[in-house]
Amino acid sequence: MPVTEPDIVGELQEREPSGYLLASVRGVGQVDLQPLIWTGLVILAALWSAGWEIGLFATLGTLVSTATAYALGVDRSNIVLGLQGYSGCLTGIALVISLGHHPATYVLAVTGAVLCTVLTATLTTLLGPYGLTALTAPFCLVSGVMVLGAPSFSRIWNGAPKQVSSPTSGETAISWDDLWHAFFTNVSQVFLVDEWYVGLIMLVGLALAGVRVVLFAAAGSVVSIVAAWALGAPTEQIREGIYGYNAVLVAIALGAVFLSGTVANGAYALFGAVASTGLTASLTSFFKPFGGHTFTWPFILTTWALMAAVPLLPRLRRSD
Amino acid sequence: MPVTEPDIVGELQEREPSGYLLASVRGVGQVDLQPLIWTGLVILAALWSAGWEIGLFATLGTLVSTATAYALGVDRSNIVLGLQGYSGCLTGIALVISLGHHPATYVLAVTGAVLCTVLTATLTTLLGPYGLTALTAPFCLVSGVMVLGAPSFSRIWNGAPKQVSSPTSGETAISWDDLWHAFFTNVSQVFLVDEWYVGLIMLVGLALAGVRVVLFAAAGSVVSIVAAWALGAPTEQIREGIYGYNAVLVAIALGAVFLSGTVANGAYALFGAVASTGLTASLTSFFKPFGGHTFTWPFILTTWALMAAVPLLPRLRRSD
Amino acid sequence: MPVTEPDIVGELQEREPSGYLLASVRGVGQVDLQPLIWTGLVILAALWSAGWEIGLFATLGTLVSTATAYALGVDRSNIVLGLQGYSGCLTGIALVISLGHHPATYVLAVTGAVLCTVLTATLTTLLGPYGLTALTAPFCLVSGVMVLGAPSFSRIWNGAPKQVSSPTSGETAISWDDLWHAFFTNVSQVFLVDEWYVGLIMLVGLALAGVRVVLFAAAGSVVSIVAAWALGAPTEQIREGIYGYNAVLVAIALGAVFLSGTVANGAYALFGAVASTGLTASLTSFFKPFGGHTFTWPFILTTWALMAAVPLLPRLRRSD
């Protein structure tokens, strides 16, 4: 997210609506903290390959969030980098998965995408003094609140079409087949999708963003599998990517975006990836009694905590 | 709350205890964010009309909170505007409703009112850097903690006399009779009272504070009814004002107090009123497992979130 | 914690590893907010007297947290005062009590102690602008998350060896025998130990730190017993120190460390001690549905709230 690419920004501000569409495509890539247009395009293709409903709602959410940012007068250089679209993208996906494909879901997705843009501004104000960014917290807040409240409203709730996720006890023996599935679904679960080929396409998109990005994404996926196995998590959950998508995001964020490329920083990033793996189980237990959702909270909380610590830990250094 | 009325302040600082009594009456009006003495008086009368227990505990809470502020040396110009009394007012009402009319409830109401003044200072310190105010959060924190802890203590707990509120599933067909009841109880439920005539008297008090105040209160009530009906909330809950009192407060706060009087700001205020209506169901689901209470949290969280976003949304403008 | 002892600091920075060991011993005393080396030694002896497992894990946690602080380059003058060790100390104890004495518990205790040092930096960054310190929050966060997540992981979870604590309804008649047991266990429960003689030894350690420290520790213990009895808490819980250890910490923190020694400040400290006693029941009810733990949260939240209020309450004054 700190990537500024000043010439691209200047160029985009000139021409609309292509500027709007480009900003939206970048928004899809910003879910993985990458502003590169090609990364966004490949990930968008991966989402459509996962199913037309997921592709459609991801697209809808991103477009509405980005348009809302224009309408409310958000700083233009921030919009063109896609920083106003990624929460709407995830909110669209989360709502269609949690509530099913119904007319009311379209209304909620649009409302949710608008709210994401407002909450992005809220969190930017609140976190700014600490040098932290909103990450995907607007998505987690908006989708969490909507999915939590939905069963109270008869014109919205048509019964849960599918449970989003929850670690339970289960078999812990792991096979080679489980391992490589987990490696890719850890990447696709960032977008709430558990298809290995979707994760593979997304890794290609991340590779376009740079070697360091894809290496840390892969390393985050690997260490989370090792950690989850060593702790004794159920194989079924590991295979579906439940224990790894937060680690992938933490590894990208700390390893390739927010911290400079030193060995100590890299070790810190992977330590964070492991911590987020354990935190996933704790947060899921926390959310269970009241029906909340884990979403990307483990990534967000881990990254905020580890980034806020950096100013007092001189062995580590921010990238900017 | 930003209304300063400097001459009145100067005048009040001279003579006590009439200054103390006036500050307390204003405190009752500040629950609806209005410092006008006549608004406070009319609302206080409405509370006594709802029942002597409610009137008594509202009065007791306001007097103790305000007196505590004097004793602890809180800035005098802040006290005389009633800003130290409104949380105590609501805490008194919430405790007598939740715990029943017993000797122990008086002790708790006094303790709670003292705590409200301390927590008002706490939140002012914490929120000040963001340009946010405490709103009714001291009330929600103190009453929430006390009601949550009460069943553990045998000398306090006499069994719940009445459930404060909780949306459940139910009939969603709505009649004209339901509609006008809801319109008024949305206003009275701000003070945890579900009598339509109490809401009517309070609206008169708000009208004294200004046309814009009463119009936004009414508009907040209307949009919350429309939103709750459109979402499919149970009619019983809508009629009792459960889904609308937060919307009334949000509409007053954003539409008539904190933001300037532009069309965009007005639309933003009503958008917030709708958001708080949905948030009410989510927070009630969140609080249910551990026995917490929704109180005015939807209003507080919505107003904080929307106000903190304003500095980054140039289409909107603060009133000061 | 504001005690600086500049000459001792200078002296310690010279020679290692004795400086490392002294910093760790001070870390044990800093659980009670005391940097004095003798206090740390006496408390450490008390912990070993409570059982070799508790003594061992307290020592391990303190040593690892302190070593991590050196490794990450935390400010040296902060380390030598023991401010990087106390959360690791408590985390070690909490994990061996909650998870039992197993090989995996050693791994978790080391990981947890490392995380405590990171989170101490995180909270120092976040709380610094408000003049607040981390207190034992890193311990509560790390231990809370680990104990909450543990049952999801089959290679960690061997069944709960003992329930850490939870107030339930019960007999409220209280005898002299209950009273003096409670007085001492209130002190030992700060370290999750409910043996009266351990509390007695710890009080001796606190007496070495100064008359004011031990007097406020004792006063906090007494007012919490009176408050818990007056509220009607179960005698069994009072006797085991469940309702009093937070009050002891609040009384020490506000009465003898953070505020200057005036009568108003002393009354404020004991008011806080009573508030934390009530808050203990509320937080335990809050944590129950999802299996979280109260630990020292009532102390932390009460102290943060009351300290953040001080700048706006001129009758009270900070010690520095």
Short mmCIF file of C-alpha atoms in Angstrom, two decimals, chain A residues 130 132 167-170 172-173 228-234 243 268 271 275 277-279 281-283 285-287 289 304-306 308-316, chain C residues 69-75 108 111 114-115 117-127 129-130 144-157 286 289-290:
data_model
loop_
_atom_site.label_atom_id
_atom_site.label_comp_id
_atom_site.label_asym_id
_atom_site.label_seq_id
_atom_site.Cartn_x
_atom_site.Cartn_y
_atom_site.Cartn_z
CA TYR A 130 0.08 5.33 14.89
CA LEU A 132 -1.13 2.04 10.75
CA PRO A 167 -12.31 -25.18 13.08
CA THR A 168 -13.55 -28.21 14.93
CA SER A 169 -11.77 -31.24 16.22
CA GLY A 170 -11.00 -33.95 13.68
CA THR A 172 -4.89 -34.84 12.22
CA ALA A 173 -2.99 -37.29 9.96
CA ALA A 228 -1.10 -25.88 12.07
CA TRP A 229 0.12 -29.46 11.70
CA ALA A 230 2.55 -29.14 14.61
CA LEU A 231 -0.21 -27.73 16.83
CA GLY A 232 -2.52 -30.57 15.84
CA ALA A 233 -5.22 -28.76 13.86
CA PRO A 234 -7.77 -30.93 12.01
CA TYR A 243 -5.60 -22.01 8.95
CA TYR A 268 9.59 -11.27 12.01
CA PHE A 271 6.87 -15.28 13.08
CA ALA A 275 1.13 -16.23 15.29
CA THR A 277 -2.28 -19.26 12.47
CA GLY A 278 -2.75 -19.82 16.18
CA LEU A 279 -4.87 -16.67 16.52
CA ALA A 281 -8.42 -20.79 16.26
CA SER A 282 -8.77 -18.39 19.19
CA LEU A 283 -10.82 -15.87 17.26
CA SER A 285 -13.78 -19.73 19.37
CA PHE A 286 -14.42 -16.14 20.39
CA PHE A 287 -16.88 -15.54 17.52
CA PRO A 289 -21.20 -18.05 20.70
CA TRP A 304 -1.46 -4.02 13.51
CA ALA A 305 0.17 -5.44 16.66
CA LEU A 306 3.47 -6.26 14.99
CA ALA A 308 2.83 -0.87 16.13
CA ALA A 309 5.68 -2.58 17.97
CA VAL A 310 8.29 -1.75 15.33
CA PRO A 311 9.11 1.84 16.43
CA LEU A 312 10.31 0.51 19.81
CA LEU A 313 12.25 -2.47 18.37
CA PRO A 314 15.35 -1.02 16.64
CA ARG A 315 16.31 -4.40 15.10
CA LEU A 316 13.34 -3.98 12.73
CA ALA C 69 13.83 -7.57 24.71
CA TYR C 70 17.64 -7.55 24.55
CA ALA C 71 17.56 -9.39 21.20
CA LEU C 72 15.07 -6.97 19.63
CA GLY C 73 17.02 -3.96 20.85
CA VAL C 74 14.48 -2.54 23.30
CA ASP C 75 15.71 0.51 25.19
CA LEU C 108 3.98 -22.39 24.25
CA THR C 111 6.50 -18.49 22.35
CA VAL C 114 8.42 -13.72 23.10
CA LEU C 115 4.98 -12.43 22.11
CA THR C 117 7.75 -8.54 24.66
CA VAL C 118 6.41 -7.66 21.20
CA LEU C 119 2.98 -6.74 22.58
CA THR C 120 4.57 -4.64 25.33
CA ALA C 121 6.09 -2.54 22.53
CA THR C 122 2.76 -2.48 20.68
CA LEU C 123 0.80 -1.25 23.68
CA THR C 124 3.49 1.26 24.62
CA THR C 125 3.11 2.79 21.15
CA LEU C 126 -0.70 2.80 21.29
CA LEU C 127 -1.07 4.02 24.90
CA PRO C 129 -0.03 9.45 23.62
CA TYR C 130 -2.45 9.14 26.56
CA GLY C 144 -6.04 -15.30 26.88
CA VAL C 145 -5.53 -16.02 23.17
CA MET C 146 -3.47 -19.15 23.84
CA VAL C 147 -5.82 -20.65 26.42
CA LEU C 148 -8.79 -19.80 24.19
CA GLY C 149 -7.26 -21.43 21.12
CA ALA C 150 -5.70 -24.43 22.87
CA PRO C 151 -8.72 -26.80 22.79
CA SER C 152 -8.73 -26.54 18.96
CA PHE C 153 -5.27 -28.11 18.73
CA SER C 154 -4.92 -31.79 19.56
CA ARG C 155 -1.15 -31.75 20.10
CA ILE C 156 -1.46 -29.03 22.74
CA TRP C 157 -4.66 -29.84 24.48
CA PHE C 286 -18.54 -11.71 29.62
CA PRO C 289 -19.63 -18.05 26.77
CA PHE C 290 -16.48 -18.27 24.66
#
